């Protein structure tokens, strides 16, 4: 389904895919880059993208009602999680999903997702911290709320010949091969989920998401990008429309946008 086009350096993989959307490119085009000089994440936040991470964006043209689109980023998050767990041979609770589209290892962020609808299609951007970049401090890689986690600390060792080994037994000659393998594993996991989501929506994924929901049971303050508070309370789950459910002490509020700040 996917056709990966590789770049050594690019402004933004998202921008490349959006150009392809405007040019009426077919579904399945993937832009992957070793580094980005103008990368950005959700809500347009700048994203430092030095060599060492996985940066790829996917062009999709889902045949679904537009109301279903918000659940797609949650399915992508579950696909990234499944790929990391499989490659690293990690226990199920090692990686969790923070609503709406971050992945966490403990209280550190290992991956993020952005999604934009455009020209009758969708641009899905994703970044995974695979290797710790050389000469780049964690403060520059932080999103301002969470310190970064790196896949190399969870899963990567070295072979007797100096190659790179994942916990699952996969071996690679160098870092770029290993990063590409992470990207391919994410696409493979998503390829299995995508037709199920198109046909049946988010319902088949609900139990899995609930089991790895980073925010479950946490007290949070939900804020808009402007800083305005939507609600403060305890997260009690998500609903079938991918909305976060927050108990403010008097009622369960349904939140469909915003950022969750753990208190």
CSV table of C-alpha atoms in Angstrom, one decimal:
chain,number,residue,atom,x,y,z
A,1,UNK,CA,0.0,0.0,0.0
A,2,UNK,CA,2.8,2.4,0.9
A,3,UNK,CA,5.4,4.0,-1.4
A,4,UNK,CA,8.3,5.5,0.7
A,5,UNK,CA,10.3,8.4,-0.8
A,6,UNK,CA,13.4,9.2,1.2
A,7,UNK,CA,15.1,12.5,1.7
A,8,UNK,CA,18.4,13.3,3.5
A,9,UNK,CA,17.1,16.7,4.6
A,10,UNK,CA,13.8,18.5,4.0
A,11,UNK,CA,11.9,21.5,5.3
A,12,UNK,CA,9.0,19.4,6.5
A,13,UNK,CA,7.7,15.9,5.6
A,14,UNK,CA,4.2,17.3,6.2
A,15,UNK,CA,4.7,20.1,3.7
A,16,UNK,CA,5.9,17.6,1.1
A,17,UNK,CA,2.8,15.4,1.6
A,18,UNK,CA,0.5,18.4,1.4
A,19,UNK,CA,2.1,19.4,-1.9
A,20,UNK,CA,1.4,15.8,-3.1
A,21,UNK,CA,-2.2,16.1,-1.9
A,22,UNK,CA,-2.6,19.3,-3.9
A,23,UNK,CA,-1.2,17.6,-6.9
A,24,UNK,CA,-3.8,14.8,-6.5
A,25,UNK,CA,-1.3,12.1,-5.7
A,26,UNK,CA,-2.6,8.7,-4.8
A,27,UNK,CA,-3.1,7.3,-1.3
A,28,UNK,CA,0.0,5.7,0.2
A,29,UNK,CA,2.7,8.2,-0.6
A,30,UNK,CA,5.1,8.4,2.3
A,31,UNK,CA,7.7,11.1,2.8
A,32,UNK,CA,10.6,10.1,5.1
A,33,UNK,CA,13.6,12.3,6.0
A,34,UNK,CA,16.8,11.9,8.0
A,35,UNK,CA,16.3,15.4,9.3
A,36,UNK,CA,13.9,18.4,9.0
A,37,UNK,CA,14.8,22.0,9.1
A,38,UNK,CA,11.2,23.2,9.4
A,39,UNK,CA,9.4,20.4,11.1
A,40,UNK,CA,6.2,20.9,13.1
A,41,UNK,CA,3.8,18.9,15.2
A,42,UNK,CA,0.3,19.2,16.4
A,43,UNK,CA,-1.2,22.7,16.3
A,44,UNK,CA,1.8,24.0,14.3
A,45,UNK,CA,4.3,23.7,17.1
A,46,UNK,CA,7.9,23.8,15.8
A,47,UNK,CA,9.6,20.4,16.1
A,48,UNK,CA,13.3,20.0,16.3
A,49,UNK,CA,14.2,17.2,14.0
A,50,UNK,CA,18.0,16.4,13.9
A,51,UNK,CA,19.3,13.1,12.6
A,52,UNK,CA,18.6,10.2,14.9
A,53,UNK,CA,14.8,10.3,14.8
A,54,UNK,CA,12.1,8.9,12.5
A,55,UNK,CA,10.3,11.6,10.6
A,56,UNK,CA,7.7,10.5,8.1
A,57,UNK,CA,4.4,11.7,6.8
A,58,UNK,CA,1.7,9.7,5.1
A,59,UNK,CA,-0.8,10.7,2.4
A,60,UNK,CA,-4.2,9.1,2.9
A,61,UNK,CA,-7.6,9.4,1.2
A,62,UNK,CA,-9.9,7.6,3.6
A,63,UNK,CA,-13.4,6.8,2.3
A,64,UNK,CA,-15.2,7.8,5.5
A,65,UNK,CA,-17.5,10.4,6.9
A,66,UNK,CA,-15.5,13.5,7.9
A,67,UNK,CA,-16.9,13.1,11.5
A,68,UNK,CA,-14.8,9.9,11.9
A,69,UNK,CA,-11.5,11.6,11.1
A,70,UNK,CA,-10.6,12.6,14.7
A,71,UNK,CA,-10.4,8.9,15.6
A,72,UNK,CA,-7.8,8.2,12.9
A,73,UNK,CA,-4.9,9.8,14.9
A,74,UNK,CA,-5.7,7.5,17.8
A,75,UNK,CA,-5.4,4.5,15.5
A,76,UNK,CA,-2.1,5.8,14.3
A,77,UNK,CA,-0.9,6.2,17.8
A,78,UNK,CA,-1.8,2.6,18.6
A,79,UNK,CA,0.0,1.4,15.4
A,80,UNK,CA,3.2,3.2,16.5
A,81,UNK,CA,2.9,1.7,20.0
A,82,UNK,CA,2.4,-1.8,18.5
A,83,UNK,CA,5.5,-1.4,16.3
A,84,UNK,CA,7.7,-0.2,19.2
A,85,UNK,CA,6.6,-3.0,21.5
A,86,UNK,CA,7.2,-5.7,18.8
A,87,UNK,CA,10.6,-4.4,17.7
A,88,UNK,CA,11.8,-4.0,21.3
A,89,UNK,CA,10.1,-7.1,22.7
A,90,UNK,CA,8.7,-4.9,25.5
A,91,UNK,CA,5.9,-5.6,27.9
A,92,UNK,CA,2.5,-4.2,27.1
A,93,UNK,CA,2.7,-1.5,29.8
A,94,UNK,CA,6.0,-0.1,28.6
A,95,UNK,CA,4.5,2.4,26.1
A,96,UNK,CA,1.3,4.3,26.6
A,97,UNK,CA,-0.8,6.7,24.5
A,98,UNK,CA,-1.5,10.2,25.8
A,99,UNK,CA,-4.6,11.7,24.3
A,100,UNK,CA,-4.9,12.7,21.6
A,101,UNK,CA,-1.7,11.7,19.9
A,102,UNK,CA,1.5,11.4,21.9
A,103,UNK,CA,3.2,8.2,23.0
A,104,UNK,CA,4.8,8.0,26.4
A,105,UNK,CA,7.4,5.9,28.2
A,106,UNK,CA,6.9,6.6,31.8
A,107,UNK,CA,6.5,10.4,32.0
A,108,UNK,CA,8.7,11.0,28.9
A,109,UNK,CA,7.5,11.5,25.4
A,110,UNK,CA,8.9,9.1,22.7
A,111,UNK,CA,6.6,10.0,19.7
A,112,UNK,CA,4.1,12.5,18.5
A,113,UNK,CA,1.6,12.7,15.7
A,114,UNK,CA,0.0,15.5,13.7
A,115,UNK,CA,-3.0,15.2,11.3
A,116,UNK,CA,-4.3,17.7,8.8
A,117,UNK,CA,-7.2,17.4,6.3
A,118,UNK,CA,-6.5,18.9,2.9
A,119,UNK,CA,-7.7,18.6,-0.7
A,120,UNK,CA,-10.0,15.7,0.1
A,121,UNK,CA,-7.3,13.8,1.8
A,122,UNK,CA,-5.3,13.6,5.1
A,123,UNK,CA,-1.6,14.3,5.9
A,124,UNK,CA,-0.5,12.2,8.8
A,125,UNK,CA,2.8,13.3,10.3
A,126,UNK,CA,4.7,11.2,12.8
A,127,UNK,CA,8.0,11.5,14.6
A,128,UNK,CA,9.7,8.9,16.9
A,129,UNK,CA,12.8,9.5,19.0
A,130,UNK,CA,14.9,6.5,18.0
A,131,UNK,CA,18.5,7.5,18.7
A,132,UNK,CA,19.6,10.4,20.9
A,133,UNK,CA,21.0,13.1,18.5
A,134,UNK,CA,24.6,14.1,18.8
A,135,UNK,CA,25.3,17.5,20.3
A,136,UNK,CA,21.6,18.3,20.8
A,137,UNK,CA,20.4,18.7,24.4
A,138,UNK,CA,17.2,17.2,25.7
A,139,UNK,CA,15.9,20.8,26.3
A,140,UNK,CA,15.8,21.4,22.6
A,141,UNK,CA,14.0,18.2,21.9
A,142,UNK,CA,11.4,18.7,24.7
A,143,UNK,CA,7.9,19.8,23.7
A,144,UNK,CA,7.9,22.1,26.7
A,145,UNK,CA,6.0,19.7,28.9
A,146,UNK,CA,7.7,16.4,28.7
A,147,UNK,CA,11.3,15.3,28.4
A,148,UNK,CA,12.1,13.0,25.5
A,149,UNK,CA,12.5,9.3,25.7
A,150,UNK,CA,14.6,7.4,23.2
A,151,UNK,CA,14.0,4.0,21.7
A,152,UNK,CA,17.7,3.2,21.9
A,153,UNK,CA,17.4,3.2,25.7
A,154,UNK,CA,14.6,0.6,25.6
A,155,UNK,CA,15.6,-1.8,22.9
A,156,UNK,CA,18.9,-1.3,21.3
A,157,UNK,CA,22.3,-3.0,21.8
A,158,UNK,CA,25.2,-3.9,19.7
A,159,UNK,CA,26.4,-7.0,18.0
A,160,UNK,CA,29.9,-8.5,18.2
A,161,UNK,CA,30.6,-7.0,14.8
A,162,UNK,CA,29.5,-3.5,15.8
A,163,UNK,CA,26.0,-3.7,14.3
A,164,UNK,CA,22.8,-2.5,16.0
A,165,UNK,CA,20.5,-5.1,17.6
A,166,UNK,CA,16.8,-4.6,18.7
A,167,UNK,CA,15.5,-6.5,21.6
A,168,UNK,CA,13.4,-8.7,19.3
A,169,UNK,CA,16.5,-10.0,17.6
A,170,UNK,CA,16.5,-7.8,14.5
A,171,UNK,CA,20.0,-6.6,13.5
A,172,UNK,CA,21.1,-3.7,11.4
A,173,UNK,CA,24.4,-2.4,10.0
A,174,UNK,CA,23.9,1.2,11.0
A,175,UNK,CA,21.5,3.7,12.6
A,176,UNK,CA,19.8,4.7,9.3
A,177,UNK,CA,18.9,1.1,8.6
A,178,UNK,CA,17.5,0.8,12.2
A,179,UNK,CA,15.5,4.0,11.9
A,180,UNK,CA,14.1,2.8,8.5
A,181,UNK,CA,13.1,-0.4,10.2
A,182,UNK,CA,11.1,1.5,12.8
A,183,UNK,CA,9.4,3.5,10.1
A,184,UNK,CA,8.6,0.3,8.1
A,185,UNK,CA,7.2,-1.4,11.2
A,186,UNK,CA,4.9,1.5,11.9
A,187,UNK,CA,3.6,1.4,8.4
A,188,UNK,CA,3.1,-2.3,8.6
A,189,UNK,CA,1.1,-2.1,11.8
A,190,UNK,CA,-1.0,0.8,10.5
A,191,UNK,CA,-1.7,-1.1,7.2
A,192,UNK,CA,-3.4,-3.8,9.2
A,193,UNK,CA,-5.5,-1.3,11.2
A,194,UNK,CA,-6.4,1.2,8.5
A,195,UNK,CA,-9.0,-1.0,6.6
A,196,UNK,CA,-10.6,-2.1,9.9
A,197,UNK,CA,-11.0,1.5,10.9
A,198,UNK,CA,-12.4,2.5,7.5
A,199,UNK,CA,-15.0,-0.2,7.7
A,200,UNK,CA,-15.9,-0.3,11.4
A,201,UNK,CA,-14.6,3.0,12.9
A,202,UNK,CA,-12.9,3.2,16.2
A,203,UNK,CA,-14.9,0.7,18.1
A,204,UNK,CA,-12.6,-2.3,17.4
A,205,UNK,CA,-9.7,-0.3,18.9
A,206,UNK,CA,-11.5,1.0,22.0
A,207,UNK,CA,-10.5,-1.7,24.5
A,208,UNK,CA,-6.8,-1.5,23.4
A,209,UNK,CA,-6.8,2.2,23.8
A,210,UNK,CA,-8.4,2.1,27.2
A,211,UNK,CA,-5.8,-0.4,28.3
A,212,UNK,CA,-2.9,1.9,27.4
A,213,UNK,CA,-4.4,5.3,28.1
A,214,UNK,CA,-1.7,7.4,29.8
A,215,UNK,CA,-4.2,9.9,31.2
A,216,UNK,CA,-6.6,7.3,32.7
A,217,UNK,CA,-7.2,8.2,36.4
A,218,UNK,CA,-5.0,11.3,36.3
A,219,UNK,CA,-6.2,14.7,37.4
A,220,UNK,CA,-5.7,17.1,34.5
A,221,UNK,CA,-6.4,20.7,33.4
A,222,UNK,CA,-7.6,20.8,29.8
A,223,UNK,CA,-6.5,24.0,28.0
A,224,UNK,CA,-6.9,25.5,24.5
A,225,UNK,CA,-3.8,26.7,22.7
A,226,UNK,CA,-4.8,30.2,23.8
A,227,UNK,CA,-4.3,29.1,27.4
A,228,UNK,CA,-8.0,29.2,28.3
A,229,UNK,CA,-9.0,26.4,30.6
A,230,UNK,CA,-11.8,24.1,29.3
A,231,UNK,CA,-12.2,21.9,32.4
A,232,UNK,CA,-10.2,20.6,35.3
A,233,UNK,CA,-10.9,17.1,36.7
A,234,UNK,CA,-10.1,13.4,36.6
A,235,UNK,CA,-9.8,11.5,33.3
A,236,UNK,CA,-12.3,8.6,33.3
A,237,UNK,CA,-11.9,7.4,29.7
A,238,UNK,CA,-12.7,8.2,26.1
A,239,UNK,CA,-15.8,7.8,24.1
A,240,UNK,CA,-16.5,6.3,20.6
A,241,UNK,CA,-15.7,9.6,19.0
A,242,UNK,CA,-12.2,9.8,20.5
A,243,UNK,CA,-13.3,12.5,22.9
A,244,UNK,CA,-11.7,12.6,26.4
A,245,UNK,CA,-14.1,12.1,29.3
A,246,UNK,CA,-13.2,14.3,32.3
A,247,UNK,CA,-15.0,14.2,35.6
A,248,UNK,CA,-15.0,17.7,37.1
A,249,UNK,CA,-16.6,16.7,40.4
A,250,UNK,CA,-20.1,17.5,39.3
A,251,UNK,CA,-20.4,15.9,35.9
A,252,UNK,CA,-18.5,14.0,33.3
A,253,UNK,CA,-17.4,16.5,30.6
A,254,UNK,CA,-16.8,15.5,27.0
A,255,UNK,CA,-13.6,17.2,25.6
A,256,UNK,CA,-13.0,17.0,21.9
A,257,UNK,CA,-10.0,19.4,21.7
A,258,UNK,CA,-7.2,21.0,23.7
A,259,UNK,CA,-4.1,20.0,25.6
A,260,UNK,CA,-4.1,17.9,28.8
A,261,UNK,CA,-1.8,19.2,31.5
A,262,UNK,CA,-1.3,16.6,34.3
A,263,UNK,CA,-1.7,18.1,37.7
